């Protein structure tokens, strides 16, 4: 594929940054369904209330939880940016997620409908969950785990993952969940950073129709330390495992001999709840520390507000992995604090067939679905006819998280999954924010495809320019959070300096999220991708998200990732990697067509210099595109850190696309 420079603009061309930030105009609007709006959990009044008294608003939300000692103080911001929320309150997080629902008479309600990949299933009621969590808490205590200790969890998507997390919370130990599937090196790095004394794992889990081993990676990692005292092993697949006597114990044996009663002790609201490492999309993962009372308040509130959860009738399903923050906040903590019934699925969406997700929605009558743009784009690629075979009429709210959702993917989701009836809520947040921050409310907000739109009630976010001035409506710049929020990270584990440098030094007294954003003419927020990924072409900032969305709006493109690669003439040149839909095949004509398509959507300066059709894109385990690796390829450099990549062979394939970049 030859470089084509004929219509790349030179340095002198006049295109203002502002117009570039607004080139992609999206005029489609979707009002909330009348029925949903009439019965919505949260109405427009919440914004008013929170605006009038932000701390009062959060103090009221904290009353969703059951406190042993009610907090009298809401926010302590005397040592910014180190926040304390509800600091004089005491509670037990696991009690809030489990016991109190049983005490309120909902013990028979299903907490988790587990669907294993091979087709085995299991329904766990709140009463059963209470017994399991209690036994596991007793087991950890027997193994010597105490308040303040750290426990590493490396499990597949099975109910024991939730039980293990809640058992830690119940005894005041912090968990550090590591994605099942990460390498021994990644596990070892996380065990070392957190000083974990116990690791909970399994023999394996089912993936793509086969048992896939987990314990060997743990064995390899744990052997590097003498600090790990015990490895608890859940039996999931029954495959053979190596065994270290004295260190390894079967989960079912240790928990099986414990009583099902465990009295939960109340801990301070600021008791550490977990450490979780960021996805590593932009660099070395950061150990994000979250604590108890504020975190649980905001995860519970946002789950109630953004999904409009009615715990008696809804069936909720979040397809994220438990090893990602979405799994923490919107599988374990938020939904269980709210007494929700949810589906948990172990495997991949195409096992044994590409309709598996929709079969699950139909089987359990799922009403609220939370998934990621990467999954939605994959479903688009597989074709509309697949979801069309299933009854999806139970669905009423659809959520998206993880990356900016391309308007075309949003439209596809709404139409093919939501039957043109369900609101789509695009939720912007991060591991660091702990819970959703910017999202429409399904009963209030007139939705715009591709935009997260408005900060939730009680959240203060805006877009600023280089000098920290708020941009006017229609302007673009950096997303910042301007007031502390209950579920904010408290620090980077054992690295306060990195916490200050990463988030609080770019702009004074504002949290720098690292994402580019723009405000439209209504003041609604559109996320434009990571600041690290913004491309600078002939002196103009161009957002990766907008070029990718323009590519995805072409009927032959399923997915796209663009990067700015060093270029002698223009500083950076746009290189696009695209996955074609179904039957489309690669040829010179299609490449020209795609370049022109972007040109007419966004203007000539946004035309990719090269368009490279590829079979796969490099993604993190949470499904995010790792543009920095594509940039390495486009610039002929050695690849950077690939430890959080799902499948590193993808990079080999892509590199063969670029035999030389001259
Ligand atoms: P690292 O910080 O290590 O590079 P990461 O940022 O990918 O990893 P996460 O905390 O899992 O780790 O991801 C948060 C990021 O995901 C956000 O900063 C943003 O870039 C992106 N993101 C999440 N949800 C959305 C959304 N709804 N719209 C746009 N971007 C989103
Ligand atoms: Mg990040």
XYZ file of C-alpha atoms and ligand atoms in Angstrom:
694
model
C 0.000 0.000 0.000
C 1.545 3.256 -1.093
C 1.604 6.480 0.835
C -0.640 8.977 -0.847
C 0.148 12.577 -0.130
C -1.757 14.254 -2.920
C -4.531 15.657 -0.812
C -3.004 15.919 2.622
C -3.178 19.517 3.688
C 0.060 21.391 4.271
C 0.973 23.459 7.299
C -0.490 26.642 5.884
C -4.062 25.486 5.489
C -6.607 27.236 7.601
C -8.751 24.912 9.631
C -9.364 26.057 13.161
C -9.105 23.643 16.051
C -12.569 24.578 17.086
C -14.160 23.605 13.813
C -12.253 20.334 13.877
C -13.524 19.542 17.322
C -17.023 19.901 15.959
C -16.819 18.415 12.537
C -18.791 15.325 13.321
C -22.313 16.618 13.719
C -24.872 14.242 15.042
C -28.434 15.495 14.711
C -30.425 12.411 15.728
C -32.345 12.668 19.017
C -34.287 10.097 21.032
C -36.726 11.084 23.740
C -37.149 8.802 26.771
C -40.040 6.330 26.380
C -43.109 7.888 28.042
C -43.868 4.845 30.161
C -40.336 4.618 31.511
C -40.201 8.355 32.181
C -43.485 8.246 34.101
C -42.214 5.583 36.502
C -38.500 6.496 36.508
C -36.500 6.089 39.706
C -34.816 9.436 39.152
C -36.344 12.501 37.534
C -34.997 15.877 36.438
C -35.548 17.135 39.966
C -32.429 15.255 41.121
C -30.205 17.621 39.145
C -31.823 20.615 40.819
C -31.595 19.117 44.245
C -27.910 18.210 43.835
C -27.121 21.623 42.401
C -28.734 23.373 45.351
C -26.892 21.243 47.935
C -24.358 18.824 46.501
C -23.120 17.437 49.797
C -26.645 17.216 51.149
C -27.566 15.249 48.062
C -24.770 12.721 48.655
C -25.545 12.538 52.369
C -29.063 11.553 51.363
C -27.778 8.928 48.881
C -25.621 7.440 51.633
C -28.885 6.600 53.426
C -29.474 3.922 50.762
C -26.936 1.945 52.739
C -27.338 0.440 56.166
C -24.810 1.944 58.560
C -23.950 0.638 61.967
C -22.937 4.163 62.835
C -24.587 6.792 60.660
C -22.105 9.336 59.338
C -22.556 12.910 60.486
C -19.819 14.288 58.277
C -20.185 14.057 54.481
C -16.920 15.223 52.935
C -13.583 15.979 54.538
C -11.584 17.917 51.925
C -9.197 19.498 54.404
C -6.184 17.841 52.756
C -6.951 17.918 49.045
C -6.786 15.907 46.856
C -6.935 13.238 49.578
C -10.658 12.941 50.234
C -12.568 11.323 53.044
C -16.264 10.665 52.621
C -18.658 9.836 55.456
C -15.538 9.421 57.602
C -17.224 9.030 60.984
C -19.683 6.435 59.680
C -19.227 2.686 60.137
C -20.639 -0.062 57.964
C -19.993 -3.518 56.612
C -20.029 -3.622 52.821
C -20.875 -7.334 52.547
C -23.734 -6.935 55.023
C -25.083 -4.200 52.763
C -24.795 -6.369 49.648
C -26.245 -9.542 51.125
C -27.526 -9.878 54.695
C -29.769 -6.869 54.785
C -31.773 -8.126 51.802
C -32.324 -11.426 53.576
C -33.350 -9.591 56.759
C -35.785 -7.517 54.690
C -37.537 -10.716 53.567
C -35.911 -11.122 50.143
C -33.862 -14.210 50.958
C -35.629 -16.194 48.228
C -34.871 -13.642 45.528
C -32.261 -14.832 43.052
C -29.108 -12.770 43.356
C -27.169 -14.516 40.590
C -28.345 -16.590 37.654
C -25.068 -18.188 36.679
C -24.707 -19.444 33.128
C -21.579 -21.497 32.526
C -20.101 -21.581 29.078
C -20.721 -25.327 28.608
C -24.401 -24.687 29.409
C -24.480 -25.580 33.106
C -26.471 -23.120 35.176
C -27.069 -22.311 38.800
C -29.422 -19.903 40.557
C -28.152 -18.468 43.835
C -30.627 -16.712 46.100
C -29.686 -13.943 48.495
C -30.112 -16.397 51.389
C -27.702 -18.828 49.740
C -25.281 -16.058 48.904
C -25.299 -15.007 52.551
C -24.338 -18.541 53.603
C -21.600 -18.786 50.987
C -20.103 -15.416 51.813
C -20.227 -16.222 55.533
C -18.457 -19.552 55.029
C -15.825 -17.934 52.856
C -15.304 -15.164 55.433
C -14.823 -17.815 58.114
C -12.422 -19.674 55.834
C -10.282 -16.601 55.217
C -10.226 -15.933 58.934
C -9.095 -19.513 59.552
C -6.269 -18.953 57.070
C -5.131 -15.963 59.066
C -6.485 -13.129 56.929
C -7.217 -10.056 59.058
C -8.597 -6.563 58.633
C -6.234 -4.535 56.441
C -4.627 -7.560 54.725
C -4.687 -7.991 50.936
C -6.019 -10.998 49.062
C -5.408 -11.562 45.350
C -8.252 -13.081 43.332
C -7.605 -14.743 39.973
C -10.776 -16.489 38.893
C -12.939 -17.036 35.843
C -16.415 -15.533 35.665
C -18.003 -17.842 38.222
C -20.059 -16.970 41.323
C -17.102 -17.755 43.585
C -15.458 -14.593 42.252
C -18.252 -12.505 43.755
C -18.274 -14.605 46.920
C -14.517 -14.162 47.331
C -14.730 -10.386 46.919
C -17.580 -10.104 49.408
C -15.829 -12.407 51.884
C -12.813 -10.095 51.847
C -15.047 -7.066 52.304
C -16.831 -8.787 55.153
C -13.654 -9.162 57.192
C -12.112 -5.847 56.185
C -9.428 -7.283 53.897
C -8.824 -5.565 50.567
C -9.064 -7.649 47.414
C -6.965 -7.245 44.338
C -8.713 -8.963 41.470
C -6.510 -9.883 38.534
C -8.064 -10.703 35.169
C -8.285 -14.459 34.673
C -6.092 -14.880 31.622
C -3.356 -12.445 32.548
C 0.125 -13.926 32.509
C 2.158 -15.115 35.484
C 4.214 -11.919 35.200
C 1.128 -9.722 35.467
C -0.129 -11.717 38.469
C 3.287 -11.572 40.135
C 3.539 -7.816 39.654
C 0.148 -7.329 41.285
C 0.833 -9.745 44.143
C 4.100 -7.944 44.854
C 2.662 -4.442 44.620
C -0.172 -5.251 47.028
C 1.739 -7.705 49.245
C -1.062 -10.241 49.036
C -0.805 -13.058 51.567
C -3.538 -15.263 50.135
C -4.432 -15.945 46.492
C -7.821 -17.314 45.452
C -7.859 -19.058 42.089
C -9.372 -22.072 40.325
C -8.171 -25.064 38.399
C -9.472 -23.344 35.290
C -12.525 -21.977 33.523
C -14.296 -22.600 30.253
C -13.372 -20.450 27.301
C -14.257 -21.049 23.666
C -15.609 -24.489 24.377
C -12.591 -25.795 26.258
C -11.330 -25.839 29.823
C -8.578 -23.307 30.123
C -6.119 -23.651 32.993
C -5.628 -20.854 35.527
C -3.656 -22.380 38.358
C -0.332 -22.863 36.504
C 0.044 -19.091 36.112
C -0.635 -18.628 39.832
C 1.857 -21.379 40.724
C 4.485 -19.671 38.604
C 3.768 -16.246 40.111
C 3.488 -17.357 43.747
C 6.759 -19.321 43.599
C 8.576 -16.009 43.221
C 7.659 -14.872 46.760
C 7.745 -16.289 50.211
C 5.020 -13.895 51.346
C 2.039 -15.780 49.897
C 0.908 -18.125 52.669
C -2.057 -19.848 51.058
C -3.545 -20.524 47.659
C -7.241 -21.405 47.713
C -8.361 -23.312 44.646
C -11.935 -23.432 43.391
C -12.726 -26.574 41.432
C -14.433 -25.507 38.246
C -13.252 -27.674 35.335
C -11.900 -30.701 37.192
C -8.675 -30.597 35.195
C -5.421 -31.827 36.740
C -3.535 -29.331 38.857
C -0.098 -29.313 40.439
C -0.359 -29.165 44.210
C 1.946 -27.621 46.801
C 1.181 -29.281 50.137
C 0.742 -26.891 53.015
C 0.178 -23.940 50.719
C -2.631 -25.058 48.410
C -6.115 -25.854 49.687
C -9.355 -26.650 47.914
C -11.913 -23.895 48.317
C -14.754 -26.403 48.739
C -12.882 -28.194 51.536
C -11.957 -25.108 53.508
C -15.293 -23.336 53.074
C -17.207 -26.617 53.417
C -16.089 -27.124 56.982
C -17.081 -23.618 58.103
C -20.331 -22.598 59.752
C -22.767 -20.600 57.602
C -22.967 -17.973 60.326
C -20.582 -15.087 60.448
C -21.186 -11.870 62.327
C -20.167 -8.951 60.139
C -18.090 -6.351 61.903
C -18.639 -2.704 61.020
C -15.595 -0.871 59.640
C -14.838 2.784 59.061
C -16.231 4.229 55.860
C -12.665 4.794 54.694
C -11.616 1.166 55.240
C -9.820 0.073 52.003
C -12.148 -2.141 49.985
C -9.976 -3.014 47.017
C -6.996 -2.258 44.856
C -7.576 -2.569 41.144
C -5.087 -1.946 38.383
C -6.220 0.154 35.408
C -6.538 -1.540 32.043
C -3.093 -0.410 30.928
C -4.378 1.003 27.665
C -1.950 3.900 27.749
C 0.922 2.539 29.831
C 1.868 0.713 33.004
C -1.247 -0.098 35.049
C -1.846 1.974 38.186
C -2.988 0.352 41.461
C -6.145 2.308 42.180
C -7.291 2.289 45.796
C -10.987 2.405 46.629
C -12.557 2.531 50.063
C -15.938 1.529 51.454
C -18.726 3.977 52.310
C -18.405 6.532 49.517
C -17.696 3.882 46.909
C -20.741 1.824 47.833
C -22.937 4.931 47.993
C -22.102 6.033 44.478
C -22.120 2.591 42.845
C -25.536 1.884 44.392
C -26.967 5.281 43.497
C -25.751 5.280 39.896
C -26.936 1.727 39.292
C -30.366 2.720 40.615
C -30.463 5.946 38.600
C -28.857 5.072 35.267
C -30.413 1.621 34.875
C -33.663 2.622 36.574
C -33.378 -0.651 38.459
C -36.603 -2.059 39.942
C -35.198 -4.901 42.067
C -38.505 -6.802 42.292
C -38.980 -7.153 38.549
C -35.787 -6.392 36.661
C -33.227 -8.925 35.503
C -29.938 -7.165 35.022
C -26.940 -8.384 33.065
C -23.524 -6.793 32.890
C -21.294 -8.650 30.449
C -18.020 -7.267 31.814
C -15.378 -9.430 33.388
C -15.086 -9.272 37.144
C -11.419 -8.337 36.710
C -12.358 -4.982 35.245
C -13.729 -2.089 37.272
C -17.110 -2.489 35.583
C -17.294 -5.974 37.054
C -16.442 -4.628 40.499
C -18.886 -1.733 40.522
C -21.690 -3.082 38.334
C -21.645 -6.829 38.964
C -20.584 -7.102 42.571
C -21.141 -3.913 44.530
C -23.786 -1.637 42.969
C -26.307 -4.304 41.914
C -25.987 -6.382 45.080
C -26.220 -3.322 47.339
C -29.487 -2.634 45.493
C -30.803 -6.189 45.883
C -30.850 -6.803 42.129
C -31.299 -10.113 40.344
C -28.564 -10.508 37.786
C -27.168 -12.845 35.181
C -23.523 -13.840 35.228
C -22.044 -15.525 32.167
C -18.740 -17.355 32.155
C -17.747 -17.493 28.537
C -17.312 -15.802 25.212
C -20.150 -14.398 23.068
C -19.526 -16.805 20.180
C -19.479 -20.082 22.083
C -21.015 -22.323 20.957
C -22.610 -19.924 18.446
C -22.774 -16.199 17.718
C -26.253 -15.862 19.171
C -25.202 -16.897 22.689
C -25.784 -13.478 24.296
C -29.255 -13.166 22.806
C -30.113 -16.707 23.801
C -29.181 -15.734 27.377
C -31.281 -12.551 27.238
C -34.226 -14.619 26.040
C -33.677 -17.429 28.563
C -33.578 -15.191 31.642
C -35.813 -12.385 30.399
C -33.036 -9.837 30.824
C -34.436 -6.317 31.145
C -31.284 -4.228 31.682
C -28.154 -4.938 29.657
C -24.724 -3.375 30.158
C -21.997 -4.073 27.616
C -19.102 -2.454 25.748
C -18.724 -0.835 22.325
C -16.182 -3.485 21.351
C -18.845 -6.167 21.818
C -21.472 -4.121 19.989
C -19.176 -3.621 16.995
C -18.466 -7.342 16.947
C -22.192 -8.091 16.892
C -22.595 -5.608 14.028
C -19.905 -7.449 12.137
C -21.623 -10.802 12.705
C -24.834 -9.444 11.228
C -28.338 -8.244 12.121
C -29.883 -11.628 11.408
C -28.322 -13.190 14.521
C -30.077 -11.171 17.252
C -33.200 -11.147 15.083
C -33.651 -14.856 15.788
C -34.251 -14.297 19.505
C -36.984 -12.754 21.596
C -35.397 -9.643 23.066
C -38.671 -7.972 24.010
C -37.891 -8.138 27.755
C -35.144 -5.518 27.402
C -35.888 -1.983 28.589
C -32.567 -0.137 29.132
C -29.261 -0.697 27.303
C -25.945 0.538 28.684
C -22.516 1.031 27.138
C -19.130 1.519 28.777
C -15.420 1.313 28.098
C -14.780 3.473 25.068
C -16.565 6.210 23.210
C -19.415 4.506 21.379
C -19.471 5.326 17.673
C -22.836 6.827 16.672
C -23.396 4.012 14.158
C -22.746 1.375 16.811
C -25.137 3.205 19.154
C -27.837 3.208 16.455
C -27.272 -0.450 15.698
C -27.541 -1.331 19.415
C -30.731 0.649 19.842
C -32.356 -0.802 16.739
C -31.218 -4.420 16.629
C -31.006 -5.145 20.343
C -33.320 -2.518 21.810
C -36.087 -2.888 19.220
C -36.007 0.897 18.670
C -37.701 1.137 22.030
C -35.009 0.979 24.717
C -32.993 4.020 25.749
C -29.243 3.586 25.321
C -27.187 5.025 28.173
C -23.542 5.702 27.332
C -21.734 5.818 30.663
C -18.383 7.562 30.978
C -16.228 6.696 33.954
C -12.878 5.132 34.851
C -11.268 2.733 37.286
C -10.260 5.878 39.158
C -13.761 7.339 39.402
C -15.088 4.045 40.814
C -18.573 4.644 39.473
C -20.387 6.299 36.581
C -19.835 10.038 36.262
C -21.301 11.210 32.962
C -24.349 9.461 31.543
C -27.877 10.176 30.387
C -30.744 9.273 32.719
C -33.061 6.925 30.810
C -36.263 8.596 32.000
C -35.034 12.165 31.645
C -32.406 12.772 28.984
C -33.157 13.184 25.300
C -30.424 10.889 24.014
C -27.838 11.684 21.339
C -26.079 8.730 19.652
C -22.434 8.718 20.658
C -22.553 11.103 23.594
C -22.415 10.488 27.339
C -23.993 13.939 27.570
C -24.457 15.074 31.166
C -22.696 14.715 34.511
C -24.912 12.707 36.846
C -26.638 14.519 39.702
C -24.028 15.430 42.309
C -21.134 15.205 39.817
C -19.258 18.231 38.514
C -17.432 17.788 35.183
C -16.454 20.169 32.440
C -14.138 20.666 29.478
C -11.174 23.033 29.709
C -8.533 24.345 27.332
C -4.756 24.232 27.780
C -4.874 27.119 30.233
C -7.573 25.490 32.397
C -10.275 27.853 31.152
C -13.657 26.274 30.705
C -14.443 26.059 26.995
C -17.695 27.586 25.746
C -20.457 25.438 24.254
C -19.172 24.224 20.912
C -15.547 24.092 22.130
C -13.184 21.192 22.710
C -10.363 20.367 25.116
C -9.716 18.203 28.177
C -12.271 16.547 30.413
C -11.863 17.517 34.078
C -13.804 16.844 37.256
C -14.151 19.944 39.339
C -15.507 18.664 42.662
C -14.657 15.555 44.693
C -17.131 12.661 44.409
C -17.879 9.836 46.861
C -16.408 6.911 44.876
C -13.243 8.708 43.832
C -9.951 6.879 44.103
C -8.235 7.733 47.361
C -4.729 7.365 45.958
C -2.542 5.093 43.883
C -1.618 2.251 46.214
C 1.581 3.180 48.038
C 2.351 5.893 45.529
C 0.814 9.199 46.569
C 3.266 11.038 44.358
C 2.110 9.244 41.215
C -1.481 9.999 42.279
C -0.683 13.706 42.488
C 1.359 13.740 39.278
C -1.068 11.764 37.158
C -4.350 13.379 38.085
C -3.828 16.621 39.981
C -0.873 18.412 38.474
C -2.050 19.119 34.917
C -4.626 21.674 36.127
C -4.741 23.279 39.553
C -7.466 21.879 41.823
C -9.032 19.829 39.076
C -8.981 16.139 38.427
C -7.475 15.520 34.991
C -9.156 12.474 33.492
C -6.757 12.052 30.563
C -9.596 12.075 28.035
C -10.293 14.658 25.347
C -13.844 15.961 25.115
C -15.976 18.609 23.515
C -19.177 20.402 24.451
C -21.869 20.653 21.812
C -24.125 23.653 21.345
C -26.423 22.412 24.125
C -23.471 22.052 26.494
C -23.609 18.236 26.312
C -20.310 16.382 26.633
C -18.844 14.163 23.879
C -15.791 12.065 24.683
C -13.130 12.223 21.994
C -10.672 9.562 23.141
C -7.534 9.708 25.205
C -5.385 12.788 25.266
C -2.373 10.515 24.607
C -4.014 9.385 21.380
C -4.981 12.785 19.976
C -3.399 13.314 16.574
C -1.682 16.479 15.520
C -1.876 16.877 11.758
C -0.509 20.041 10.196
C -0.890 21.802 13.505
C -4.462 20.669 14.074
C -5.730 18.400 16.834
C -7.804 15.605 15.430
C -9.668 13.165 17.617
C -9.171 9.442 17.059
C -12.779 8.869 18.048
C -14.202 11.131 15.381
C -12.168 9.631 12.547
C -12.985 6.124 13.774
C -16.676 6.952 14.008
C -16.601 8.329 10.483
C -15.007 5.093 9.263
C -17.501 2.942 11.166
C -20.353 4.901 9.584
C -19.296 3.426 6.221
C -21.400 0.324 5.523
C -18.365 -1.835 4.777
C -16.501 -1.085 8.022
C -17.162 -2.917 11.270
C -14.361 -1.518 13.378
C -11.594 1.027 13.068
C -8.596 2.262 15.002
C -6.643 5.289 13.897
C -3.317 6.640 15.079
C -1.112 9.570 14.276
C 2.244 8.372 12.940
C 5.242 10.663 12.580
C 5.263 12.281 9.176
C 7.849 14.580 7.622
C 5.370 16.872 5.943
C 2.458 17.107 8.333
C 4.018 16.321 11.721
C 1.705 13.387 12.131
C -0.255 11.534 9.491
C -3.403 9.568 10.145
C -3.049 5.822 9.713
C -6.286 3.835 9.928
C -6.557 0.143 10.685
C -9.988 -1.190 9.726
C -11.872 -4.428 10.116
C -14.216 -4.947 7.189
C -17.759 -6.190 7.608
C -18.813 -9.666 6.502
C -18.020 -10.078 2.835
C -16.222 -6.835 1.989
C -12.765 -7.472 0.571
C -9.669 -5.370 0.488
C -8.742 -3.520 -2.712
C -7.364 -0.162 -3.797
C -10.817 1.064 -4.703
C -12.240 0.417 -1.255
C -9.312 2.164 0.384
C -9.903 5.235 -1.783
C -13.613 5.070 -1.009
C -12.975 4.994 2.745
C -10.552 7.891 2.594
C -13.078 9.941 0.682
C -15.832 8.930 3.058
C -13.883 10.318 6.028
C -12.999 13.387 3.984
C -16.602 14.194 3.276
C -17.694 13.541 6.880
C -14.914 15.449 8.621
C -13.106 17.551 6.018
C -9.987 16.854 3.968
C -7.545 17.263 6.827
C -9.029 14.241 8.624
C -8.556 11.941 5.626
C -6.335 9.036 6.659
C -3.105 8.917 4.727
C -3.160 5.131 4.858
C -6.035 2.722 5.353
C -4.995 -0.804 6.266
C -7.631 -3.528 6.399
C -6.758 -6.007 9.179
C -8.426 -9.080 10.643
C -8.150 -8.066 14.308
C -7.192 -5.076 16.423
C -5.011 -5.179 19.534
C -7.233 -4.889 22.584
C -6.893 -4.986 26.325
C -8.730 -7.691 28.232
C -11.464 -5.154 28.851
C -11.909 -4.728 25.110
C -10.261 -1.361 24.603
C -8.249 -0.690 21.492
C -4.535 -0.207 22.314
C -3.672 2.525 19.886
C -0.196 2.990 21.317
C 0.791 -0.427 19.922
C -0.600 0.458 16.514
C 1.395 3.661 16.664
C 4.507 1.598 17.390
C 3.738 -0.473 14.304
C 2.966 2.527 12.115
C 6.226 4.146 13.171
C 8.264 0.958 12.802
C 9.221 0.863 16.463
C 9.599 -1.997 18.839
C 6.294 -2.712 20.592
C 5.749 -1.243 24.043
C 4.299 -3.093 27.056
C 1.933 -5.828 25.821
C 1.180 -7.529 29.131
C -2.445 -6.391 29.268
C -3.174 -7.387 25.679
C -5.757 -10.140 25.152
C -3.901 -11.865 22.372
C -0.420 -10.823 21.404
C -0.433 -12.843 18.173
C -2.731 -10.120 16.820
C 0.270 -7.818 16.693
C 2.269 -10.281 14.593
C -0.543 -10.377 12.054
C -0.778 -6.613 11.928
C 2.943 -6.193 11.553
C 2.895 -8.339 8.435
C 0.541 -5.739 6.965
C 3.304 -3.223 7.175
C 6.380 -4.844 5.713
C 7.968 -1.449 5.476
C 6.466 1.926 5.917
C 8.401 3.803 3.321
P -4.869 3.123 31.707
O -5.367 4.243 32.548
O -3.963 2.200 32.443
O -4.360 3.550 30.380
P -7.622 2.608 30.963
O -7.787 4.083 31.022
O -7.993 1.916 29.700
O -6.127 2.186 31.352
P -9.984 2.067 32.545
O -10.064 2.748 33.834
O -10.557 0.687 32.454
O -8.466 1.934 32.129
O -10.707 2.891 31.427
C -11.180 4.204 31.596
C -11.128 4.900 30.263
O -11.987 4.259 29.315
C -11.601 6.327 30.283
O -10.608 7.207 30.716
C -11.960 6.538 28.813
O -10.805 6.782 28.030
C -12.553 5.215 28.423
N -14.020 5.195 28.571
C -14.743 4.466 29.437
N -16.063 4.647 29.242
C -16.184 5.530 28.240
C -17.305 6.136 27.581
N -18.550 5.840 27.895
N -17.036 7.025 26.603
C -15.772 7.327 26.262
N -14.688 6.785 26.833
C -14.881 5.888 27.812
Mg -7.027 5.451 32.301
